[in-house]
Short mmCIF file of C-alpha atoms in Angstrom, two decimals:
data_model
loop_
_atom_site.label_atom_id
_atom_site.label_comp_id
_atom_site.label_asym_id
_atom_site.label_seq_id
_atom_site.Cartn_x
_atom_site.Cartn_y
_atom_site.Cartn_z
CA MET H 1 62.19 47.48 1.87
CA THR H 2 61.08 50.33 4.07
CA LEU H 3 57.21 50.38 4.78
CA ALA H 4 55.91 53.75 3.40
CA ALA H 5 54.74 56.25 5.94
CA GLN H 6 51.22 55.61 4.65
CA ALA H 7 50.72 52.29 3.09
CA MET H 8 48.01 52.48 -0.01
CA ASN H 9 46.22 50.11 -1.75
CA VAL H 10 47.45 50.36 -5.33
CA THR H 11 45.78 48.81 -8.61
CA VAL H 12 48.06 48.49 -11.61
CA ILE H 13 46.39 47.74 -15.01
CA GLY H 14 48.52 46.02 -17.18
CA THR H 15 51.34 43.74 -16.65
CA GLY H 16 53.96 44.40 -19.51
CA TYR H 17 57.18 46.02 -18.85
CA VAL H 18 55.78 49.29 -17.37
CA GLY H 19 53.03 47.69 -15.20
CA LEU H 20 55.03 45.09 -13.89
CA GLY H 21 57.88 47.52 -12.91
CA THR H 22 55.17 49.78 -11.38
CA ALA H 23 53.70 47.04 -9.23
CA GLY H 24 57.28 45.73 -8.35
CA LEU H 25 58.37 49.25 -7.37
CA LEU H 26 55.40 50.28 -5.24
CA ALA H 27 54.98 46.88 -3.29
CA HIS H 28 59.04 47.27 -2.50
CA LEU H 29 58.03 50.82 -1.03
CA GLY H 30 55.49 49.04 1.32
CA HIS H 31 52.21 49.60 -0.73
CA GLN H 32 49.50 47.00 -1.30
CA VAL H 33 49.32 46.23 -4.85
CA THR H 34 47.01 44.31 -6.97
CA GLY H 35 47.97 43.94 -11.00
CA ILE H 36 45.20 43.34 -13.17
CA ASP H 37 45.49 42.17 -16.79
CA ILE H 38 42.78 40.66 -19.20
CA ALA H 39 45.27 37.86 -20.45
CA PRO H 40 44.60 35.00 -18.50
CA ASP H 41 47.70 33.19 -19.43
CA LYS H 42 49.67 36.16 -18.18
CA ILE H 43 47.99 36.08 -14.73
CA ALA H 44 48.32 32.44 -14.39
CA GLN H 45 51.90 32.73 -15.06
CA LEU H 46 52.31 35.49 -12.11
CA GLN H 47 50.39 33.60 -9.94
CA ARG H 48 52.65 30.76 -10.33
CA GLY H 49 55.55 33.30 -9.38
CA GLU H 50 56.82 33.26 -13.30
CA VAL H 51 57.49 36.73 -15.06
CA PRO H 52 56.21 36.66 -18.44
CA ILE H 53 59.18 39.23 -19.49
CA HIS H 54 62.86 39.41 -19.40
CA GLU H 55 64.08 42.53 -17.11
CA PRO H 56 67.41 41.83 -15.01
CA GLY H 57 66.22 41.79 -11.15
CA LEU H 58 62.44 41.71 -11.88
CA SER H 59 61.74 38.29 -10.94
CA ASP H 60 63.70 38.63 -7.70
CA LEU H 61 61.88 41.96 -6.86
CA LEU H 62 58.16 40.41 -7.31
CA ALA H 63 59.42 37.23 -5.34
CA GLU H 64 60.87 39.21 -2.45
CA ASN H 65 57.43 41.42 -2.28
CA ALA H 66 54.99 38.51 -3.14
CA GLU H 67 53.06 39.25 0.37
CA ARG H 68 52.31 42.72 -0.96
CA LEU H 69 51.31 41.46 -4.41
CA SER H 70 48.46 39.69 -5.91
CA TRP H 71 47.25 39.21 -9.87
CA THR H 72 43.96 39.06 -11.36
CA SER H 73 41.70 39.57 -14.31
CA ASP H 74 39.05 40.73 -11.97
CA TYR H 75 38.71 44.66 -11.65
CA SER H 76 36.98 44.59 -8.49
CA SER H 77 40.19 45.54 -6.61
CA VAL H 78 39.41 49.19 -7.92
CA LYS H 79 36.71 49.73 -5.65
CA GLU H 80 39.03 49.75 -2.60
CA ALA H 81 42.27 51.37 -4.48
CA ASP H 82 43.59 54.68 -3.47
CA VAL H 83 45.82 55.05 -6.62
CA ILE H 84 44.93 53.53 -9.90
CA PHE H 85 47.58 53.05 -12.47
CA ILE H 86 46.76 52.68 -16.40
CA CYS H 87 49.74 50.82 -17.72
CA VAL H 88 48.72 49.44 -21.00
CA GLY H 89 50.00 49.62 -24.26
CA THR H 90 49.41 52.41 -26.90
CA PRO H 91 50.63 51.11 -30.23
CA PRO H 92 51.21 53.18 -33.45
CA GLY H 93 47.97 53.16 -35.72
CA PRO H 94 47.99 53.07 -39.12
CA ASP H 95 48.61 56.76 -39.64
CA GLY H 96 51.33 56.86 -36.92
CA ALA H 97 48.99 58.41 -34.07
CA PRO H 98 48.86 56.36 -30.92
CA ASP H 99 45.99 53.55 -30.68
CA LEU H 100 44.30 54.27 -27.56
CA ARG H 101 41.75 51.54 -27.76
CA TYR H 102 43.64 49.57 -24.56
CA VAL H 103 43.61 52.86 -22.72
CA ILE H 104 40.19 53.61 -23.52
CA SER H 105 39.07 49.78 -22.38
CA ALA H 106 41.01 50.06 -19.01
CA ALA H 107 39.57 53.47 -18.16
CA SER H 108 36.13 52.25 -18.97
CA SER H 109 36.37 49.14 -16.97
CA ILE H 110 37.62 51.35 -13.98
CA ALA H 111 34.73 53.74 -14.33
CA HIS H 112 32.38 50.80 -13.81
CA GLN H 113 34.27 49.83 -10.56
CA LEU H 114 35.23 53.36 -8.78
CA GLY H 115 34.41 53.62 -5.00
CA GLU H 116 33.11 56.62 -3.27
CA GLN H 117 36.40 57.81 -1.52
CA CYS H 118 39.07 59.94 -3.14
CA GLN H 119 41.11 57.92 -5.46
CA VAL H 120 43.65 58.85 -7.95
CA ILE H 121 43.57 57.47 -11.42
CA VAL H 122 47.20 57.72 -13.10
CA ASN H 123 48.13 57.75 -16.74
CA LYS H 124 51.28 55.77 -16.70
CA SER H 125 51.12 54.86 -20.51
CA THR H 126 52.58 57.02 -23.05
CA VAL H 127 49.61 58.94 -24.40
CA PRO H 128 48.98 61.84 -26.62
CA ILE H 129 48.41 65.21 -25.31
CA GLY H 130 44.92 65.50 -24.09
CA THR H 131 44.52 62.00 -23.03
CA GLY H 132 44.19 62.94 -19.45
CA ASP H 133 41.20 65.16 -20.11
CA TYR H 134 39.72 62.72 -22.23
CA VAL H 135 39.99 59.78 -19.55
CA GLU H 136 38.50 62.30 -17.01
CA ARG H 137 35.53 62.72 -19.51
CA LEU H 138 35.00 58.69 -19.94
CA LEU H 139 34.92 58.33 -16.18
CA GLU H 140 32.49 61.37 -15.83
CA GLU H 141 30.31 59.52 -18.72
CA LEU H 142 30.53 55.99 -17.34
CA ALA H 143 31.37 56.03 -13.64
CA PRO H 144 27.49 55.61 -11.66
CA ASN H 145 29.09 57.72 -8.93
CA PHE H 146 31.56 60.02 -10.33
CA SER H 147 33.04 62.90 -8.35
CA ALA H 148 35.08 65.43 -9.75
CA ALA H 149 36.44 66.28 -6.44
CA GLN H 150 37.05 62.66 -5.50
CA HIS H 151 37.96 60.81 -8.92
CA LEU H 152 41.11 62.83 -9.91
CA VAL H 153 43.32 61.85 -13.27
CA VAL H 154 47.15 62.42 -13.12
CA SER H 155 49.70 62.01 -15.58
CA ASN H 156 52.81 60.46 -14.25
CA PRO H 157 55.02 59.10 -17.43
CA GLU H 158 57.47 56.58 -17.10
CA PHE H 159 61.10 57.10 -18.26
CA LEU H 160 62.25 53.49 -18.00
CA ARG H 161 65.02 51.91 -20.18
CA GLU H 162 64.51 48.18 -20.89
CA GLY H 163 67.42 46.45 -19.35
CA THR H 164 67.87 48.98 -16.49
CA ALA H 165 64.40 49.57 -15.68
CA LEU H 166 64.65 48.58 -11.99
CA HIS H 167 67.71 51.09 -11.47
CA ASP H 168 65.58 53.74 -13.47
CA SER H 169 62.51 53.20 -11.24
CA LEU H 170 64.39 53.41 -8.04
CA TYR H 171 66.75 55.87 -8.80
CA PRO H 172 65.12 58.02 -11.22
CA ASP H 173 66.24 61.58 -12.44
CA ARG H 174 62.92 62.99 -11.99
CA ILE H 175 59.43 62.26 -11.19
CA VAL H 176 57.14 64.09 -13.42
CA LEU H 177 53.53 64.55 -12.08
CA GLY H 178 50.64 66.36 -14.08
CA GLY H 179 47.31 67.28 -12.36
CA ALA H 180 45.19 69.12 -9.86
CA ALA H 181 46.88 69.94 -6.53
CA LYS H 182 45.00 67.31 -4.52
CA ALA H 183 45.75 64.54 -6.84
CA LEU H 184 49.36 65.65 -6.58
CA GLU H 185 49.47 65.32 -3.13
CA THR H 186 48.21 61.99 -3.11
CA MET H 187 51.14 61.03 -5.45
CA ILE H 188 53.61 62.72 -3.16
CA GLN H 189 52.61 60.80 -0.36
CA LEU H 190 52.66 57.40 -2.40
CA TYR H 191 56.13 58.09 -3.48
CA ALA H 192 57.42 59.26 -0.50
CA PRO H 193 59.89 56.87 0.32
CA LEU H 194 61.35 56.82 -3.21
CA LEU H 195 61.47 60.77 -3.05
CA GLU H 196 63.07 60.60 0.17
CA GLN H 197 65.33 57.66 -0.88
CA ASN H 198 64.81 56.14 2.75
CA PHE H 199 64.01 52.67 1.56
CA THR H 200 66.32 49.88 1.45
CA PRO H 201 67.73 48.80 -1.80
CA PRO H 202 66.98 45.57 -3.12
CA ALA H 203 70.15 43.52 -3.23
CA SER H 204 70.19 42.97 -7.19
CA THR H 205 69.73 46.83 -7.39
CA PRO H 206 71.92 48.80 -5.07
CA ARG H 207 71.72 52.74 -4.65
CA PRO H 208 74.29 54.15 -6.73
CA GLU H 209 77.03 56.07 -4.66
CA GLY H 210 76.48 59.68 -4.82
CA TYR H 211 72.87 59.55 -5.71
CA THR H 212 70.79 61.67 -3.30
CA ARG H 213 67.09 61.71 -4.42
CA PRO H 214 65.03 62.68 -7.85
CA ALA H 215 63.67 66.09 -8.62
CA THR H 216 59.90 66.39 -8.82
CA VAL H 217 58.38 68.38 -11.61
CA LYS H 218 54.58 69.36 -10.77
CA THR H 219 52.75 70.45 -13.62
CA THR H 220 49.72 70.32 -15.67
CA LEU H 221 48.27 66.99 -17.31
CA GLN H 222 49.08 68.59 -20.85
CA SER H 223 52.88 69.63 -19.80
CA ALA H 224 53.41 66.22 -18.32
CA GLU H 225 52.13 64.40 -21.49
CA MET H 226 54.38 66.56 -23.59
CA ILE H 227 57.28 66.21 -21.31
CA LYS H 228 57.19 62.27 -22.14
CA TYR H 229 57.16 62.87 -25.52
CA ALA H 230 59.64 65.48 -26.03
CA ALA H 231 62.06 63.44 -24.07
CA ASN H 232 61.68 60.40 -26.01
CA ALA H 233 61.54 62.40 -29.24
CA PHE H 234 64.99 64.38 -28.21
CA LEU H 235 66.80 61.22 -27.46
CA ALA H 236 65.88 59.53 -30.65
CA LEU H 237 67.21 62.73 -32.67
CA LYS H 238 70.57 62.46 -30.91
CA ILE H 239 70.87 58.79 -32.07
CA SER H 240 69.67 59.98 -35.39
CA PHE H 241 72.35 62.56 -35.61
CA ALA H 242 75.23 60.54 -34.46
CA ASN H 243 74.27 58.38 -37.25
CA GLU H 244 73.98 60.95 -39.89
CA ILE H 245 77.34 62.24 -38.89
CA ALA H 246 78.82 58.64 -39.06
CA GLY H 247 78.01 58.60 -42.65
CA LEU H 248 79.92 61.43 -43.31
CA CYS H 249 82.58 60.54 -41.07
CA GLU H 250 83.25 57.02 -43.40
CA ARG H 251 83.33 59.51 -46.41
CA VAL H 252 85.92 61.68 -45.19
CA GLY H 253 88.13 59.70 -43.10
CA ALA H 254 87.08 60.79 -39.58
CA ASP H 255 86.16 58.26 -36.60
CA ILE H 256 82.84 58.56 -35.20
CA GLU H 257 84.04 57.65 -31.83
CA GLU H 258 86.71 60.18 -31.68
CA VAL H 259 83.98 62.72 -32.99
CA THR H 260 81.36 62.06 -30.28
CA THR H 261 83.84 61.56 -27.78
CA GLY H 262 85.06 65.23 -28.44
CA ILE H 263 81.35 67.01 -28.85
CA GLY H 264 80.28 64.89 -25.87
CA LEU H 265 82.72 66.56 -23.67
CA ASP H 266 80.69 69.98 -24.05
CA GLU H 267 78.20 69.41 -21.08
CA ARG H 268 75.64 71.47 -23.16
CA ILE H 269 75.73 68.05 -25.48
CA GLY H 270 76.91 65.10 -23.05
CA HIS H 271 77.87 61.62 -24.24
CA ARG H 272 74.78 59.56 -23.62
CA PHE H 273 72.54 58.49 -26.83
CA LEU H 274 75.59 59.56 -29.43
CA GLN H 275 76.36 56.07 -30.11
CA ALA H 276 76.37 55.50 -33.79
CA GLY H 277 75.34 51.98 -35.19
CA LEU H 278 72.34 50.23 -36.41
CA GLY H 279 69.95 52.75 -35.09
CA TRP H 280 66.99 52.61 -32.15
CA GLY H 281 64.29 50.47 -31.85
CA GLY H 282 61.90 49.27 -29.29
CA SER H 283 58.43 50.53 -28.28
CA CYS H 284 59.12 54.14 -27.38
CA PHE H 285 61.53 56.41 -29.72
CA GLY H 286 59.78 55.43 -32.95
CA LYS H 287 56.28 55.66 -31.63
CA ASP H 288 56.67 58.69 -29.55
CA THR H 289 58.50 60.71 -32.07
CA GLN H 290 55.66 59.67 -34.79
CA GLY H 291 53.05 60.57 -31.89
CA LEU H 292 54.35 64.18 -31.91
CA ILE H 293 54.66 64.30 -35.43
CA SER H 294 50.95 63.39 -35.69
CA ALA H 295 49.84 65.91 -32.77
CA GLY H 296 51.46 68.66 -34.88
CA ARG H 297 49.76 67.73 -38.05
CA GLU H 298 46.52 67.71 -36.04
CA HIS H 299 47.20 71.06 -35.50
CA ASN H 300 48.65 71.94 -39.01
CA TYR H 301 52.15 72.45 -37.60
CA ALA H 302 55.09 70.61 -39.47
CA MET H 303 57.70 68.90 -37.66
CA PRO H 304 60.46 68.33 -40.08
CA ILE H 305 63.28 67.74 -37.69
CA LEU H 306 61.65 64.74 -36.16
CA GLN H 307 60.49 63.56 -39.28
CA ALA H 308 64.06 63.58 -40.39
CA ALA H 309 65.15 61.78 -37.47
CA ILE H 310 62.94 58.71 -37.83
CA ASP H 311 63.90 58.75 -41.51
CA ILE H 312 67.69 58.72 -40.69
CA ASN H 313 66.86 56.07 -38.20
CA TYR H 314 65.44 53.57 -40.48
CA ARG H 315 67.84 54.38 -43.50
CA GLN H 316 70.45 53.11 -41.10
CA ARG H 317 69.25 49.40 -41.62
CA GLN H 318 69.49 49.80 -45.35
CA VAL H 319 73.26 50.95 -44.73
CA ILE H 320 74.16 48.25 -43.03
CA VAL H 321 72.74 45.59 -45.74
CA GLU H 322 74.49 47.96 -48.25
CA LYS H 323 77.86 47.37 -46.33
CA LEU H 324 77.30 43.69 -46.65
CA LEU H 325 76.42 43.70 -50.43
CA ARG H 326 79.91 45.85 -51.01
CA GLN H 327 81.70 42.96 -49.65
CA LEU H 328 79.62 40.03 -50.88
CA LYS H 329 78.69 41.66 -54.04
CA THR H 330 75.49 39.45 -54.26
CA LEU H 331 73.41 37.82 -51.45
CA LYS H 332 72.01 34.99 -53.52
CA GLY H 333 72.72 31.61 -51.69
CA LYS H 334 74.91 33.40 -49.06
CA ARG H 335 74.67 32.34 -45.73
CA VAL H 336 74.32 35.49 -43.18
CA SER H 337 74.11 34.95 -39.45
CA LEU H 338 72.86 37.62 -37.18
CA LEU H 339 73.97 38.14 -33.60
CA GLY H 340 71.20 39.59 -31.65
CA MET H 341 67.52 39.58 -32.24
CA ALA H 342 65.86 41.76 -29.30
CA PHE H 343 66.11 45.42 -29.79
CA LYS H 344 68.80 46.12 -27.38
CA PRO H 345 70.86 43.95 -24.70
CA ASN H 346 69.20 42.52 -21.18
CA THR H 347 65.81 42.35 -22.74
CA ASP H 348 63.84 40.08 -25.06
CA ASP H 349 61.52 42.85 -26.33
CA LEU H 350 61.34 42.37 -30.21
CA ARG H 351 59.41 45.59 -30.81
CA ASP H 352 60.57 47.45 -34.12
CA ALA H 353 63.73 45.56 -33.28
CA PRO H 354 66.35 46.54 -36.24
CA ALA H 355 67.05 42.73 -36.65
CA HIS H 356 63.58 41.97 -37.83
CA ASP H 357 63.98 44.52 -40.81
CA LEU H 358 67.42 43.18 -41.60
CA ILE H 359 65.99 39.42 -41.52
CA GLU H 360 63.30 40.50 -43.95
CA ARG H 361 65.60 42.33 -46.45
CA LEU H 362 68.40 39.85 -46.78
CA HIS H 363 65.79 36.85 -47.26
CA ARG H 364 64.24 39.12 -50.11
CA LEU H 365 67.75 39.39 -51.39
CA GLY H 366 68.52 35.58 -51.72
CA ALA H 367 70.28 35.22 -48.43
CA HIS H 368 69.97 32.33 -46.16
CA VAL H 369 69.63 34.00 -42.54
CA THR H 370 70.50 32.28 -39.37
CA ALA H 371 69.83 34.43 -36.05
CA HIS H 372 71.05 33.96 -32.43
CA ASP H 373 70.22 35.72 -29.46
CA PRO H 374 70.98 34.99 -25.79
CA VAL H 375 67.41 35.50 -24.24
CA ALA H 376 64.82 36.51 -27.00
CA MET H 377 64.86 33.68 -29.15
CA PRO H 378 61.89 31.74 -27.63
CA ARG H 379 59.74 35.16 -28.03
CA ALA H 380 60.87 35.68 -31.56
CA GLU H 381 59.88 31.89 -32.44
CA HIS H 382 56.12 33.38 -31.72
CA GLU H 383 56.32 36.64 -32.69
CA TRP H 384 58.32 36.52 -35.85
CA SER H 385 56.82 33.17 -37.16
CA HIS H 386 56.32 35.12 -40.60
CA LEU H 387 59.91 35.71 -41.39
CA SER H 388 62.13 33.08 -43.16
CA TYR H 389 65.33 32.37 -40.90
CA THR H 390 66.81 29.39 -38.89
CA PRO H 391 67.12 29.92 -34.97
CA ALA H 392 70.92 29.30 -34.42
CA ARG H 393 71.07 26.50 -31.56
CA ASP H 394 74.16 27.97 -30.08
CA LEU H 395 77.26 30.58 -31.20
CA ASP H 396 79.06 27.47 -33.04
CA HIS H 397 75.90 26.99 -35.30
CA ALA H 398 75.57 30.81 -36.04
CA PHE H 399 79.37 31.02 -37.26
CA ALA H 400 79.61 27.60 -38.82
CA ARG H 401 80.02 28.00 -42.68
CA ALA H 402 78.72 31.63 -42.85
CA ASP H 403 79.63 33.93 -45.51
CA ALA H 404 79.02 36.90 -43.08
CA VAL H 405 78.19 37.71 -39.36
CA ILE H 406 76.30 40.86 -38.42
CA ILE H 407 76.55 42.16 -34.89
CA VAL H 408 73.06 43.58 -34.35
CA THR H 409 72.72 43.68 -30.61
CA GLU H 410 75.59 44.69 -27.84
CA TRP H 411 74.88 41.86 -25.83
CA ASP H 412 77.96 41.17 -23.60
CA ASP H 413 77.90 37.40 -24.87
CA TYR H 414 79.03 39.12 -28.20
CA GLN H 415 81.63 41.43 -26.83
CA HIS H 416 83.79 38.33 -25.28
CA LEU H 417 83.69 35.99 -28.31
CA ASP H 418 86.20 33.26 -28.74
CA TRP H 419 87.38 34.48 -32.08
CA ASN H 420 90.26 31.99 -32.47
CA LYS H 421 87.41 29.31 -32.46
CA LEU H 422 84.67 30.88 -34.13
CA LEU H 423 86.33 32.58 -37.17
CA PRO H 424 87.89 29.27 -38.80
CA THR H 425 84.44 27.81 -39.21
CA MET H 426 83.24 30.72 -41.30
CA ARG H 427 83.25 30.21 -45.14
CA ARG H 428 84.27 33.71 -45.26
CA ARG H 429 85.43 35.79 -42.37
CA LEU H 430 83.44 38.86 -42.76
CA ILE H 431 82.17 40.69 -39.79
CA ILE H 432 79.90 43.78 -39.94
CA ASP H 433 79.92 45.23 -36.61
CA ALA H 434 76.83 47.45 -36.62
CA ARG H 435 77.08 48.30 -33.10
CA ASN H 436 80.80 49.20 -33.15
CA THR H 437 81.66 46.78 -30.60
CA ILE H 438 84.87 45.44 -31.64
CA ARG H 439 86.95 48.00 -29.95
CA GLN H 440 89.05 46.63 -27.51
CA PRO H 441 92.67 45.51 -28.06
CA LEU H 442 92.86 41.62 -28.19
CA ASP H 443 95.81 39.45 -27.40
CA HIS H 444 96.11 38.58 -30.87
CA MET H 445 95.51 39.85 -34.56
CA LEU H 446 92.21 39.37 -35.48
CA GLN H 447 92.25 37.55 -38.91
CA ALA H 448 88.73 39.03 -40.30
CA THR H 449 87.47 41.69 -42.55
CA VAL H 450 85.47 43.88 -40.16
CA LYS H 451 83.48 46.75 -41.28
CA GLN H 452 82.06 49.04 -38.63
CA VAL H 453 80.02 52.35 -38.76
CA GLY H 454 81.65 55.64 -38.95
CA ARG H 455 84.92 54.39 -38.30
CA SER H 456 87.49 52.18 -39.99
CA ALA H 457 88.17 48.97 -38.61
CA PRO H 458 90.32 49.00 -35.28
CA ILE H 459 94.10 48.94 -35.91
CA PHE H 460 94.40 45.37 -34.22
CA ILE H 461 92.45 43.76 -37.02
CA GLN H 462 94.24 42.35 -40.20
CA SER H 463 91.99 42.65 -43.15
CA VAL H 464 91.63 39.17 -45.19
CA GLN H 465 90.26 38.41 -48.47
CA THR H 466 90.02 34.74 -48.74
CA VAL H 467 90.33 32.13 -46.36
CA SER H 468 90.20 28.13 -46.24
CA ILE H 469 86.58 26.61 -45.64
CA VAL H 470 86.45 24.50 -42.41
CA LYS H 471 84.18 21.60 -42.87
#
């Protein structure tokens, strides 16, 4: 850690994935940070040194910078803050438009505590275009001592990937700042060690070889808000495009892995986010793409490409169910085990996770569903209590007497399975590899029927139709 040239007092509202990452990053850069959350149980956890979410390296980062971090449900720290970050959730409403109730609540609470010095209020949450102006109006109406010259609103969207959030925070491609020039000067000072890359990297997240410094994009509030939405919508579109091409590959005998490798070598396209499989989930892609569509609808502007990206993504979940049905014919009374519940590896986030839809659909078709995840099972116990499934005690339990196993999340644990041990315990050796993870040559012939997305089974897999049941 290298102390910032000008250490600031920072308040971060919200202690979810974005809020905790922001607090840890700024404390590591040398600023004094107060994290606020209205959930007393989360604050109590953080005060005990416990982190309520799973994110690699985050616990260590917060512990290493504990002397510059404090946690509370009291908004009074806002009075002394130089910069106040709003990092609360913006879940989709019934019509797909983002629900701003938490942003409004946070802004209202901030307004009553604003000081008389120059303060920058930062929208870090993903919000609809125009929210920065709306927050400014709220402050103007509710703050007893509001001053347009002293209380400035900035849009500073995050571009973090859960599972690699610390890396993305410390070594970003770009930092986007939207707002008035005076406010952006403050943000440049706040982020100076990050922009110059003169801080000492955490031991768990070393600086990548060849990385120099991030680009800085200074723009208006509206453009910054649009950049966030457009970036996520484009990445969602790439994934859905790969899945749509994968469906045709299966029908014409092409291999989606070879196709995406070939087109990704075009530097205008690139390889990232062209992985075919079960599709995207999580809190960002679906919500932000739908948010852009809603914005278009407000302005009588149709966005059919984005709607197609959403439709294709959710269709992909049914594609996996249909692969299973083609093999088993009926799911009534069949035992199907899911490997992976979190929407992606290295996180316990279950929001819009494909596994949720699979459990629901398989149960509706009469299957007995068992589910396993290396990290997310305790969270699922609370958040998915409405679903009918059996939590697997371990991988042995997941495979035992299963008629099929579906690889849902590409955890490392599932890419290094002891197939010789696990396959003989299944009732039928059927693997639906919904993430195309089985690709490296093994030192033995894999005795199983394996179905992947957009490609035939790897040549080292021997398809089998019947096996003896191991009791």
